[in-house]
Tab-separated table of C-alpha atoms and ligand atoms in Angstrom:
chain	number	residue	atom	x	y	z
A	1	MET	CA	45.430	-1.934	-22.873
A	2	GLN	CA	44.833	1.800	-23.198
A	3	ALA	CA	43.672	1.377	-26.809
A	4	ASP	CA	41.291	-1.444	-25.907
A	5	LEU	CA	39.807	0.564	-23.046
A	6	GLU	CA	39.220	3.401	-25.463
A	7	LEU	CA	37.630	0.988	-27.912
A	8	PHE	CA	35.446	-0.308	-25.088
A	9	GLN	CA	34.272	3.199	-24.326
A	10	LYS	CA	33.628	3.959	-27.976
A	11	LEU	CA	31.582	0.789	-28.473
A	12	SER	CA	29.663	1.369	-25.236
A	13	TYR	CA	28.704	4.919	-26.240
A	14	LYS	CA	27.626	3.667	-29.648
A	15	LEU	CA	25.520	0.966	-28.078
A	16	VAL	CA	23.816	3.373	-25.689
A	17	HIS	CA	23.137	5.760	-28.569
A	18	HIS	CA	21.649	2.993	-30.739
A	19	GLU	CA	19.592	1.684	-27.835
A	20	LYS	CA	17.915	5.085	-27.563
A	21	GLN	CA	17.008	5.041	-31.263
A	22	ASN	CA	15.967	1.412	-31.341
A	23	GLY	CA	15.031	-0.491	-28.221
A	24	VAL	CA	14.902	-3.789	-30.097
A	25	VAL	CA	17.093	-5.144	-32.895
A	26	LYS	CA	15.558	-7.249	-35.613
A	27	PRO	CA	16.825	-10.730	-34.778
A	28	ILE	CA	19.126	-12.676	-37.062
A	29	LYS	CA	17.633	-16.105	-37.692
A	30	ALA	CA	19.751	-18.651	-35.818
A	31	GLU	CA	20.309	-20.738	-38.937
A	32	ASN	CA	21.639	-17.680	-40.820
A	33	LEU	CA	23.936	-16.389	-38.103
A	34	LEU	CA	27.180	-17.846	-39.435
A	35	LYS	CA	26.285	-16.704	-42.959
A	36	VAL	CA	25.772	-13.044	-42.085
A	37	MET	CA	28.466	-12.645	-39.456
A	38	ASP	CA	32.115	-13.689	-39.486
A	39	LEU	CA	32.331	-15.579	-36.194
A	40	ASN	CA	34.836	-18.070	-37.536
A	41	LEU	CA	38.107	-18.574	-35.661
A	42	GLU	CA	41.203	-18.900	-37.829
A	43	ASP	CA	44.958	-19.445	-37.609
A	44	GLN	CA	45.641	-15.828	-38.485
A	45	GLY	CA	44.414	-12.991	-36.282
A	46	LEU	CA	42.389	-10.082	-37.648
A	47	ASP	CA	43.898	-6.631	-38.251
A	48	GLU	CA	42.733	-3.924	-35.854
A	49	GLU	CA	40.460	-2.115	-38.275
A	50	ARG	CA	38.471	-5.171	-39.323
A	51	PHE	CA	38.472	-6.421	-35.750
A	52	GLU	CA	36.878	-3.194	-34.562
A	53	ALA	CA	34.293	-3.162	-37.358
A	54	LEU	CA	33.331	-6.770	-36.668
A	55	LEU	CA	33.068	-6.184	-32.950
A	56	GLU	CA	30.814	-3.189	-33.540
A	57	ASP	CA	28.584	-5.253	-35.804
A	58	ILE	CA	28.283	-7.949	-33.141
A	59	VAL	CA	27.563	-5.445	-30.352
A	60	LEU	CA	24.892	-3.631	-32.342
A	61	SER	CA	23.233	-6.866	-33.526
A	62	THR	CA	22.947	-8.410	-30.068
A	63	PRO	CA	19.529	-8.477	-28.358
A	64	ARG	CA	19.082	-5.376	-26.174
A	65	THR	CA	18.179	-6.379	-22.670
A	66	SER	CA	18.625	-2.969	-21.054
A	67	THR	CA	16.099	-0.921	-22.991
A	68	LYS	CA	12.566	0.233	-22.323
A	69	LEU	CA	11.240	-2.367	-24.779
A	70	PHE	CA	12.720	-5.442	-23.115
A	71	PHE	CA	10.239	-7.294	-20.909
A	72	ASN	CA	11.208	-10.813	-21.857
A	73	GLN	CA	12.720	-12.233	-18.695
A	74	LEU	CA	13.084	-11.475	-15.072
A	75	PHE	CA	15.876	-8.938	-15.420
A	76	GLY	CA	16.293	-5.718	-17.328
A	77	GLY	CA	17.462	-2.145	-17.268
A	78	ARG	CA	21.009	-0.978	-16.833
A	79	ASN	CA	21.846	0.415	-13.446
A	80	SER	CA	24.875	2.634	-13.939
A	81	LYS	CA	26.355	2.202	-10.457
A	82	GLY	CA	25.952	-1.572	-10.671
A	83	THR	CA	27.562	-1.556	-14.106
A	84	LEU	CA	30.451	0.512	-12.778
A	85	GLY	CA	31.084	-2.065	-10.041
A	86	GLU	CA	30.947	-4.892	-12.571
A	87	LEU	CA	33.445	-3.182	-14.871
A	88	LEU	CA	35.833	-2.602	-11.977
A	89	ALA	CA	35.494	-6.234	-10.898
A	90	VAL	CA	36.561	-7.250	-14.417
A	91	MET	CA	39.548	-4.898	-14.281
A	92	LEU	CA	40.582	-6.204	-10.860
A	93	ASN	CA	39.988	-9.850	-11.787
A	94	ASN	CA	40.196	-11.283	-8.274
A	95	SER	CA	39.096	-14.742	-7.336
A	96	MET	CA	36.971	-14.771	-4.230
A	97	TYR	CA	38.291	-17.965	-2.645
A	98	THR	CA	40.874	-16.435	-0.317
A	99	TYR	CA	41.541	-13.177	1.497
A	100	LYS	CA	45.068	-13.303	0.109
A	101	VAL	CA	43.716	-12.945	-3.434
A	102	GLY	CA	40.482	-10.998	-2.757
A	103	GLY	CA	41.554	-8.546	-0.022
A	104	PRO	CA	38.940	-5.789	0.524
A	105	GLN	CA	36.645	-7.474	-1.986
A	106	VAL	CA	36.205	-10.283	0.541
A	107	GLY	CA	35.168	-7.665	3.116
A	108	ILE	CA	32.629	-6.286	0.643
A	109	GLU	CA	31.095	-9.721	0.094
A	110	LYS	CA	30.996	-10.432	3.826
A	111	MET	CA	29.375	-7.046	4.523
A	112	ILE	CA	26.527	-7.706	2.072
A	113	ILE	CA	25.966	-11.155	3.559
A	114	ALA	CA	25.976	-9.783	7.125
A	115	LYS	CA	23.501	-7.027	6.244
A	116	VAL	CA	21.130	-9.473	4.558
A	117	CYS	CA	21.389	-11.908	7.516
A	118	ASP	CA	20.338	-9.013	9.770
A	119	MET	CA	17.456	-7.970	7.556
A	120	LEU	CA	16.177	-11.551	7.618
A	121	ASN	CA	16.482	-11.784	11.408
A	122	PHE	CA	18.382	-15.022	10.941
A	123	GLY	CA	20.343	-14.721	14.187
A	124	GLU	CA	24.041	-14.630	14.945
A	125	ASN	CA	24.981	-18.033	13.502
A	126	ALA	CA	23.739	-17.120	10.040
A	127	ASP	CA	26.070	-16.913	7.071
A	128	GLY	CA	25.877	-16.992	3.321
A	129	THR	CA	27.604	-17.041	-0.025
A	130	PHE	CA	27.271	-15.773	-3.603
A	131	PRO	CA	26.457	-18.838	-5.737
A	132	PRO	CA	26.702	-18.614	-9.536
A	133	GLY	CA	22.959	-17.960	-9.990
A	134	GLY	CA	19.573	-18.650	-8.453
A	135	SER	CA	19.428	-22.232	-9.682
A	136	MET	CA	22.731	-22.918	-7.962
A	137	SER	CA	21.507	-21.161	-4.801
A	138	ASN	CA	18.651	-23.646	-4.706
A	139	PHE	CA	21.116	-26.460	-5.362
A	140	MET	CA	23.361	-25.439	-2.481
A	141	ALA	CA	20.337	-25.166	-0.190
A	142	MET	CA	19.231	-28.655	-1.203
A	143	LEU	CA	22.702	-30.089	-0.603
A	144	MET	CA	22.856	-28.524	2.860
A	145	ALA	CA	19.430	-29.995	3.630
A	146	ARG	CA	20.502	-33.411	2.355
A	147	ASP	CA	23.699	-33.389	4.424
A	148	ALA	CA	21.967	-32.011	7.522
A	149	TYR	CA	19.422	-34.828	7.273
A	150	ASN	CA	22.163	-37.398	7.306
A	151	ARG	CA	25.676	-36.186	8.041
A	152	ASP	CA	27.234	-39.330	6.548
A	153	ILE	CA	25.849	-38.810	3.058
A	154	LYS	CA	28.854	-36.801	2.000
A	155	PHE	CA	30.979	-39.869	2.722
A	156	GLU	CA	28.661	-42.701	1.802
A	157	GLY	CA	26.384	-41.226	-0.855
A	158	VAL	CA	22.576	-41.235	-0.917
A	159	SER	CA	21.144	-44.655	-0.169
A	160	GLU	CA	17.566	-43.874	0.840
A	161	LYS	CA	14.557	-42.457	-0.972
A	162	MET	CA	14.795	-38.846	0.172
A	163	ILE	CA	11.820	-36.675	-0.729
A	164	ILE	CA	11.655	-33.069	-1.979
A	165	TYR	CA	8.489	-30.931	-1.803
A	166	THR	CA	7.913	-27.922	-4.002
A	167	SER	CA	4.866	-26.336	-5.580
A	168	SER	CA	3.672	-27.190	-9.063
A	169	THR	CA	4.473	-23.590	-10.064
A	170	SER	CA	8.025	-23.480	-8.707
A	171	HIS	CA	11.174	-23.027	-10.780
A	172	TYR	CA	12.498	-25.886	-12.932
A	173	SER	CA	15.867	-25.756	-11.170
A	174	ILE	CA	14.344	-27.871	-8.384
A	175	THR	CA	13.995	-30.704	-10.912
A	176	LYS	CA	17.502	-30.217	-12.278
A	177	ASN	CA	18.929	-30.111	-8.772
A	178	ALA	CA	17.190	-33.360	-7.818
A	179	MET	CA	19.016	-34.900	-10.770
A	180	PHE	CA	22.405	-33.456	-9.786
A	181	GLY	CA	22.102	-34.152	-6.072
A	182	GLY	CA	21.569	-37.913	-6.326
A	183	ILE	CA	17.971	-37.503	-5.118
A	184	GLY	CA	16.241	-38.389	-8.399
A	185	ILE	CA	13.315	-36.713	-10.161
A	186	GLN	CA	10.913	-39.415	-8.978
A	187	GLN	CA	11.501	-38.263	-5.427
A	188	ILE	CA	10.061	-34.784	-6.079
A	189	ARG	CA	6.488	-34.110	-4.958
A	190	PHE	CA	4.921	-31.236	-6.879
A	191	ILE	CA	2.379	-29.860	-4.437
A	192	GLU	CA	-0.808	-28.378	-5.836
A	193	SER	CA	-1.106	-24.593	-5.849
A	194	ASP	CA	-4.212	-22.429	-5.482
A	195	LYS	CA	-5.686	-20.028	-8.031
A	196	TYR	CA	-3.059	-17.412	-7.153
A	197	GLY	CA	-0.214	-19.866	-7.771
A	198	LYS	CA	0.601	-20.373	-4.057
A	199	MET	CA	1.415	-23.764	-2.625
A	200	ILE	CA	-1.492	-25.277	-0.655
A	201	PRO	CA	-0.028	-26.090	2.802
A	202	LYS	CA	-2.701	-28.694	3.562
A	203	ALA	CA	-1.793	-30.584	0.398
A	204	LEU	CA	1.854	-30.424	1.492
A	205	GLN	CA	1.060	-31.966	4.856
A	206	GLU	CA	-1.062	-34.743	3.341
A	207	GLN	CA	1.729	-35.649	0.944
A	208	ILE	CA	4.348	-35.749	3.724
A	209	GLU	CA	2.121	-38.037	5.799
A	210	GLU	CA	1.630	-40.358	2.862
A	211	ASP	CA	5.363	-40.535	2.155
A	212	LEU	CA	6.186	-41.238	5.808
A	213	LYS	CA	3.686	-44.092	5.801
A	214	GLU	CA	5.571	-45.549	2.842
A	215	GLY	CA	8.837	-45.363	4.793
A	216	LEU	CA	10.240	-42.587	2.592
A	217	LYS	CA	12.415	-39.757	3.948
A	218	PRO	CA	11.081	-36.193	3.602
A	219	PHE	CA	14.022	-33.772	3.902
A	220	PHE	CA	13.496	-30.616	1.854
A	221	VAL	CA	10.614	-28.209	1.322
A	222	ASN	CA	11.069	-25.433	-1.188
A	223	ALA	CA	8.800	-22.407	-0.859
A	224	THR	CA	8.850	-19.726	-3.549
A	225	ALA	CA	8.846	-15.941	-3.102
A	226	GLY	CA	7.750	-14.886	-6.573
A	227	THR	CA	6.849	-17.829	-8.772
A	228	THR	CA	8.395	-17.641	-12.202
A	229	VAL	CA	5.179	-17.201	-14.199
A	230	MET	CA	2.602	-15.599	-11.878
A	231	GLY	CA	4.966	-13.919	-9.405
A	232	ALA	CA	3.065	-15.488	-6.500
A	233	PHE	CA	4.395	-15.640	-2.928
A	234	ASP	CA	3.940	-18.883	-1.007
A	235	ASP	CA	2.676	-18.320	2.547
A	236	ILE	CA	5.834	-19.002	4.540
A	237	HIS	CA	4.093	-18.905	7.950
A	238	GLU	CA	1.618	-21.577	6.921
A	239	ILE	CA	4.246	-23.737	5.260
A	240	HIS	CA	6.418	-23.487	8.356
A	241	GLU	CA	3.444	-24.580	10.485
A	242	VAL	CA	3.689	-27.832	8.522
A	243	THR	CA	7.463	-28.276	8.306
A	244	LYS	CA	7.992	-27.666	12.036
A	245	LEU	CA	5.952	-30.803	12.790
A	246	TYR	CA	8.649	-33.003	11.286
A	247	ASP	CA	12.158	-33.708	12.381
A	248	LYS	CA	14.984	-32.635	10.060
A	249	LEU	CA	12.714	-31.198	7.388
A	250	TRP	CA	14.549	-28.229	5.889
A	251	LEU	CA	12.595	-25.177	4.728
A	252	HIS	CA	14.186	-23.182	1.925
A	253	VAL	CA	12.703	-20.007	0.438
A	254	ASP	CA	13.552	-19.517	-3.228
A	255	GLY	CA	13.346	-15.755	-3.616
A	256	ALA	CA	15.335	-15.608	-6.863
A	257	TYR	CA	12.637	-13.569	-8.566
A	258	CYS	CA	11.053	-11.483	-5.787
A	259	GLY	CA	12.975	-12.161	-2.575
A	260	SER	CA	14.328	-8.609	-2.920
A	261	VAL	CA	11.065	-7.428	-1.328
A	262	ILE	CA	13.036	-7.712	1.929
A	263	PHE	CA	14.400	-4.266	1.013
A	264	SER	CA	10.943	-2.681	0.931
A	265	GLU	CA	9.138	-1.493	4.054
A	266	LYS	CA	5.878	-1.682	2.131
A	267	TYR	CA	6.273	-5.125	0.536
A	268	LYS	CA	8.463	-7.176	2.892
A	269	HIS	CA	5.278	-8.537	4.437
A	270	LEU	CA	5.067	-10.730	1.320
A	271	VAL	CA	7.888	-12.865	2.763
A	272	SER	CA	6.692	-12.593	6.340
A	273	GLY	CA	7.777	-15.700	8.240
A	274	VAL	CA	11.050	-15.976	6.312
A	275	GLU	CA	12.890	-15.720	9.647
A	276	LYS	CA	11.622	-19.224	10.399
A	277	ALA	CA	13.177	-20.739	7.264
A	278	ASP	CA	16.477	-22.624	7.264
A	279	SER	CA	17.714	-20.856	4.144
A	280	PHE	CA	16.747	-18.077	1.784
A	281	SER	CA	18.067	-16.962	-1.587
A	282	PHE	CA	17.488	-14.048	-3.929
A	283	ASN	CA	18.857	-12.708	-7.193
A	284	ALA	CA	20.040	-9.108	-6.990
A	285	HIS	CA	20.247	-9.289	-10.799
A	286	LYS	CA	16.477	-9.528	-10.974
A	287	MET	CA	14.560	-6.942	-8.909
A	288	LEU	CA	17.603	-4.895	-7.927
A	289	ASN	CA	18.809	-4.494	-11.528
A	290	VAL	CA	22.410	-5.454	-10.705
A	291	PRO	CA	24.199	-6.842	-13.826
A	292	LEU	CA	23.972	-10.630	-14.319
A	293	SER	CA	24.629	-12.575	-12.302
A	294	CYS	CA	24.365	-11.668	-8.638
A	295	SER	CA	22.788	-14.310	-6.409
A	296	ILE	CA	22.884	-14.582	-2.664
A	297	LEU	CA	22.170	-17.582	-0.460
A	298	ILE	CA	21.762	-17.207	3.293
A	299	THR	CA	21.523	-20.016	5.812
A	300	LYS	CA	20.692	-19.870	9.470
A	301	GLU	CA	23.455	-22.161	10.698
A	302	ARG	CA	26.931	-21.471	9.367
A	303	HIS	CA	28.080	-25.009	10.178
A	304	ASN	CA	25.767	-26.455	7.543
A	305	LEU	CA	27.436	-24.382	4.847
A	306	ARG	CA	30.825	-25.616	6.053
A	307	HIS	CA	29.761	-29.224	6.423
A	308	SER	CA	28.574	-29.394	2.831
A	309	PHE	CA	31.131	-27.219	1.059
A	310	ALA	CA	34.422	-27.005	2.948
A	311	CYS	CA	37.307	-29.136	1.762
A	312	GLU	CA	40.960	-28.830	2.738
A	313	ALA	CA	43.442	-27.747	0.065
A	314	ASP	CA	46.920	-26.845	1.247
A	315	TYR	CA	47.913	-25.368	-2.097
A	316	LEU	CA	45.059	-22.839	-1.833
A	317	TYR	CA	44.405	-21.899	1.774
A	318	GLN	CA	47.740	-20.612	3.005
A	319	THR	CA	46.909	-17.451	4.957
A	320	ASP	CA	44.153	-15.984	7.130
A	321	SER	CA	41.309	-17.647	8.982
A	322	ASP	CA	38.513	-19.569	7.312
A	323	ASP	CA	36.169	-16.678	8.082
A	324	TYR	CA	37.964	-14.712	5.391
A	325	ASN	CA	38.687	-17.565	2.992
A	326	LEU	CA	35.339	-17.716	1.285
A	327	GLY	CA	36.271	-20.754	-0.795
A	328	LYS	CA	35.436	-22.769	2.323
A	329	THR	CA	31.735	-22.044	1.819
A	330	SER	CA	31.377	-21.897	-1.963
A	331	LEU	CA	30.331	-24.355	-4.645
A	332	GLN	CA	33.211	-23.649	-7.009
A	333	CYS	CA	36.935	-22.998	-6.551
A	334	GLY	CA	37.855	-19.977	-8.684
A	335	ARG	CA	34.942	-17.605	-8.252
A	336	ARG	CA	34.245	-14.272	-9.872
A	337	ASN	CA	33.499	-11.202	-7.841
A	338	ASP	CA	29.723	-10.794	-7.927
A	339	ALA	CA	29.650	-8.698	-4.771
A	340	LEU	CA	31.286	-5.434	-5.831
A	341	LYS	CA	28.569	-4.468	-8.346
A	342	PHE	CA	25.870	-4.927	-5.703
A	343	TRP	CA	27.934	-3.006	-3.165
A	344	THR	CA	28.559	-0.022	-5.503
A	345	LEU	CA	24.817	0.209	-6.076
A	346	TRP	CA	23.841	-0.260	-2.423
A	347	LYS	CA	26.523	2.140	-1.146
A	348	SER	CA	25.515	4.863	-3.596
A	349	VAL	CA	21.724	4.777	-3.175
A	350	GLY	CA	21.524	3.352	0.343
A	351	THR	CA	18.995	0.822	1.577
A	352	LYS	CA	16.368	3.524	0.989
A	353	GLY	CA	17.275	3.632	-2.680
A	354	LEU	CA	16.894	-0.147	-3.001
A	355	ASN	CA	13.538	0.183	-1.228
A	356	GLN	CA	12.434	2.683	-3.888
A	357	MET	CA	13.513	0.405	-6.737
A	358	VAL	CA	11.373	-2.429	-5.407
A	359	ASP	CA	8.381	-0.151	-4.769
A	360	GLN	CA	8.641	1.317	-8.262
A	361	GLN	CA	8.294	-2.149	-9.789
A	362	PHE	CA	5.105	-2.841	-7.833
A	363	HIS	CA	3.829	0.597	-8.804
A	364	LEU	CA	4.482	-0.118	-12.486
A	365	SER	CA	2.694	-3.451	-12.207
A	366	GLU	CA	-0.332	-1.637	-10.823
A	367	VAL	CA	-0.230	0.764	-13.749
A	368	ALA	CA	-0.142	-2.211	-16.131
A	369	ARG	CA	-2.934	-4.100	-14.347
A	370	ASN	CA	-5.135	-1.009	-14.331
A	371	TYR	CA	-4.545	-0.473	-18.024
A	372	VAL	CA	-5.524	-4.058	-18.807
A	373	ARG	CA	-8.583	-3.866	-16.542
A	374	ASN	CA	-9.792	-0.650	-18.103
A	375	HIS	CA	-9.506	-1.788	-21.697
A	376	PRO	CA	-12.174	-4.258	-22.771
A	377	ASP	CA	-10.014	-5.844	-25.490
A	378	TYR	CA	-7.809	-7.300	-22.788
A	379	GLU	CA	-8.263	-10.140	-20.357
A	380	LEU	CA	-6.275	-10.091	-17.091
A	381	TYR	CA	-5.005	-13.238	-15.337
A	382	SER	CA	-2.877	-11.645	-12.609
A	383	TYR	CA	-3.549	-10.622	-9.046
A	384	GLU	CA	-2.353	-7.801	-6.798
A	385	ASP	CA	1.126	-7.903	-5.246
A	386	SER	CA	2.827	-9.405	-8.255
A	387	ILE	CA	5.169	-7.774	-10.736
A	388	SER	CA	4.150	-10.302	-13.423
A	389	VAL	CA	1.181	-8.943	-15.328
A	390	CYS	CA	-0.400	-11.709	-17.377
A	391	PHE	CA	-2.985	-10.948	-20.052
A	392	ASN	CA	-4.349	-11.733	-23.483
A	393	TYR	CA	-5.370	-9.197	-26.124
A	394	LYS	CA	-8.254	-9.545	-28.583
A	395	ASN	CA	-8.089	-13.336	-28.329
A	396	ILE	CA	-4.811	-13.369	-30.226
A	397	ASP	CA	-2.704	-16.453	-29.652
A	398	PRO	CA	-0.094	-15.186	-27.134
A	399	LYS	CA	2.687	-17.371	-28.552
A	400	ASP	CA	2.100	-16.008	-32.031
A	401	LEU	CA	1.859	-12.455	-30.703
A	402	CYS	CA	5.084	-12.617	-28.652
A	403	ASN	CA	7.033	-14.379	-31.394
A	404	SER	CA	5.831	-11.964	-34.087
A	405	LEU	CA	6.687	-8.932	-31.966
A	406	TYR	CA	10.177	-10.373	-31.555
A	407	GLU	CA	10.696	-11.327	-35.186
A	408	GLU	CA	9.534	-7.922	-36.383
A	409	GLY	CA	11.821	-6.126	-33.939
A	410	LYS	CA	9.015	-4.336	-32.060
A	411	LEU	CA	9.126	-5.579	-28.482
A	412	MET	CA	10.611	-8.357	-26.408
A	413	VAL	CA	8.063	-10.007	-24.151
A	414	GLY	CA	7.348	-13.657	-23.383
A	415	TYR	CA	4.346	-15.844	-22.729
A	416	GLY	CA	3.580	-18.129	-19.838
A	417	GLU	CA	1.100	-20.771	-18.835
A	418	PHE	CA	-0.900	-21.288	-15.674
A	419	ARG	CA	-3.725	-23.738	-15.053
A	420	GLY	CA	-4.124	-24.543	-18.736
A	421	THR	CA	-4.257	-20.946	-19.973
A	422	THR	CA	-1.440	-19.379	-21.975
A	423	PHE	CA	-0.990	-15.609	-21.842
A	424	VAL	CA	1.444	-12.776	-22.448
A	425	ARG	CA	3.568	-12.150	-19.356
A	426	LEU	CA	4.681	-8.557	-18.902
A	427	VAL	CA	7.235	-8.208	-16.105
A	428	THR	CA	7.698	-4.753	-14.617
A	429	ILE	CA	11.173	-5.582	-13.346
A	430	ASN	CA	13.054	-2.610	-14.764
A	431	SER	CA	12.871	0.079	-12.098
A	432	ASN	CA	14.284	2.671	-14.526
A	433	ASN	CA	10.946	2.494	-16.317
A	434	GLN	CA	8.234	5.084	-15.727
A	435	GLU	CA	4.474	4.882	-16.192
A	436	THR	CA	4.848	6.225	-19.736
A	437	ASP	CA	7.125	3.299	-20.618
A	438	ILE	CA	4.469	0.824	-19.518
A	439	LEU	CA	1.780	2.677	-21.468
A	440	ASN	CA	4.149	2.719	-24.439
A	441	PHE	CA	4.445	-1.081	-24.186
A	442	PHE	CA	0.689	-1.409	-24.738
A	443	GLN	CA	0.789	1.221	-27.479
A	444	VAL	CA	3.491	-0.664	-29.405
A	445	LEU	CA	1.617	-3.930	-28.989
A	446	GLU	CA	-1.719	-2.489	-30.128
A	447	THR	CA	-0.212	-0.659	-33.101
A	448	TYR	CA	1.490	-3.840	-34.197
A	449	VAL	CA	-1.704	-5.866	-33.896
A	450	GLU	CA	-3.556	-3.240	-35.943
A	451	GLU	CA	-0.933	-3.523	-38.707
A	452	ALA	CA	-0.589	-7.292	-38.679
A	453	LYS	CA	-4.168	-8.254	-37.812
A	454	GLU	CA	-4.737	-10.530	-40.799
A	455	GLU	CA	-1.624	-12.585	-40.168
A	456	LEU	CA	-2.045	-13.213	-36.450
A	457	ILE	CA	-3.615	-16.422	-35.213
A	458	THR	CA	-6.539	-16.178	-32.760
A	459	ILE	CA	-7.394	-18.611	-29.992
B	501	PLP	C1	15.153	-16.945	-12.041
B	501	PLP	C2	14.713	-17.920	-11.041
B	501	PLP	C3	15.567	-18.950	-10.620
B	501	PLP	C4	16.877	-19.227	-11.300
B	501	PLP	O1	17.814	-18.230	-11.166
B	501	PLP	P1	19.060	-18.213	-12.173
B	501	PLP	O2	19.918	-17.120	-11.649
B	501	PLP	O3	18.473	-17.901	-13.528
B	501	PLP	O4	19.699	-19.559	-12.152
B	501	PLP	C5	15.151	-19.776	-9.596
B	501	PLP	N1	13.951	-19.608	-9.029
B	501	PLP	C6	13.086	-18.638	-9.419
B	501	PLP	C7	11.761	-18.509	-8.724
B	501	PLP	C8	13.437	-17.776	-10.457
B	501	PLP	O5	12.565	-16.838	-10.863
């Protein structure tokens, strides 16, 4: 073990060193991967020297998500305290289903959940869990809504046409979850969104009325705090004004991307009204830069979590009360410890530190928007209060631009689409970044375009 820990440290230092030199690695074409790298598994093991060399090659050839040139998805940066917690969780290797096996780690998870319940003003019956990602948080919320609508469904199965409402710009997990949950994709109503990407509450109400007239069963409304492309916040107050008119219509707030604004005094107004929702989820591995994955789901009534997820198992639950046996409220059985890495970060920087991380991301987005606004070769598609900055440059096809930047090992950034327009989507999610890093992003992009002008496609 000692030798492998030393190897781990050696490889980690090497990686960090290489990351500083080169924020992006030139990608290996997927079809060539097995030709250039010995990933084959054989009867005989590898000797230590070749094993180490191969491992180093793999580590240094892997896409670098923690550098100042990675803007591709909704996570990034490497928070050292979060990483420390993650490494310790791996060393400890607990499973979070029982207090007997998790011990203090269970207390850590419960503390985070209790703090977040408080911050949301969800009242004393609130509780939560750490699902294996934001998609699964939405799934658990949908299952609770389904089972709260009809408490016999868990015995009898779904036998009615139950209807889900979500905006046309919401995350694709809503569709997947409708498939998994026995609801069916045809029962999803994608509600129109306005020019900012926010769900139009009036359109929601009209659709509910229409479905009720048809004898269908509305049960779940999903609002989004930070839509995946535009970073827009649905107006929770207005949506709640609609949902409260109907019996047993659950309101969930999917804050996977930007729900972490609850930690910011300045930006928590963006989820104002969240205290009226039935459930809320956010990904600490997005805005809070905790290592993947760290997702939290909170619900107002603990009994709903239990009704949908508790099952007896004598071979598992042998000590302590259910309050400490977290397997009674989780989706899976064996469950990794996603709480410690968030706790090590939170404990070390305090709630004030988390507040600063969130504010820094909005600050960086302002820097990026101002840059785009002040340079006539750019066109901006984003609005204030979003950490997604969407733009096009010199009429260059954004798909071609993003893919070329990736293939040439210059930058990692993706493109998105909204209302028929495709654009580059820069996400300022890495709070380790400074203004100069954002300006450098544009510099790298412009220099590349200057070099490659002839080859790039225009729109
Ligand atoms: C990222 C995201 C999700 C999915 O979270 P995963 O952890 O990737 O499963 C869901 N909803 C929104 C709005 C997201 O941005």
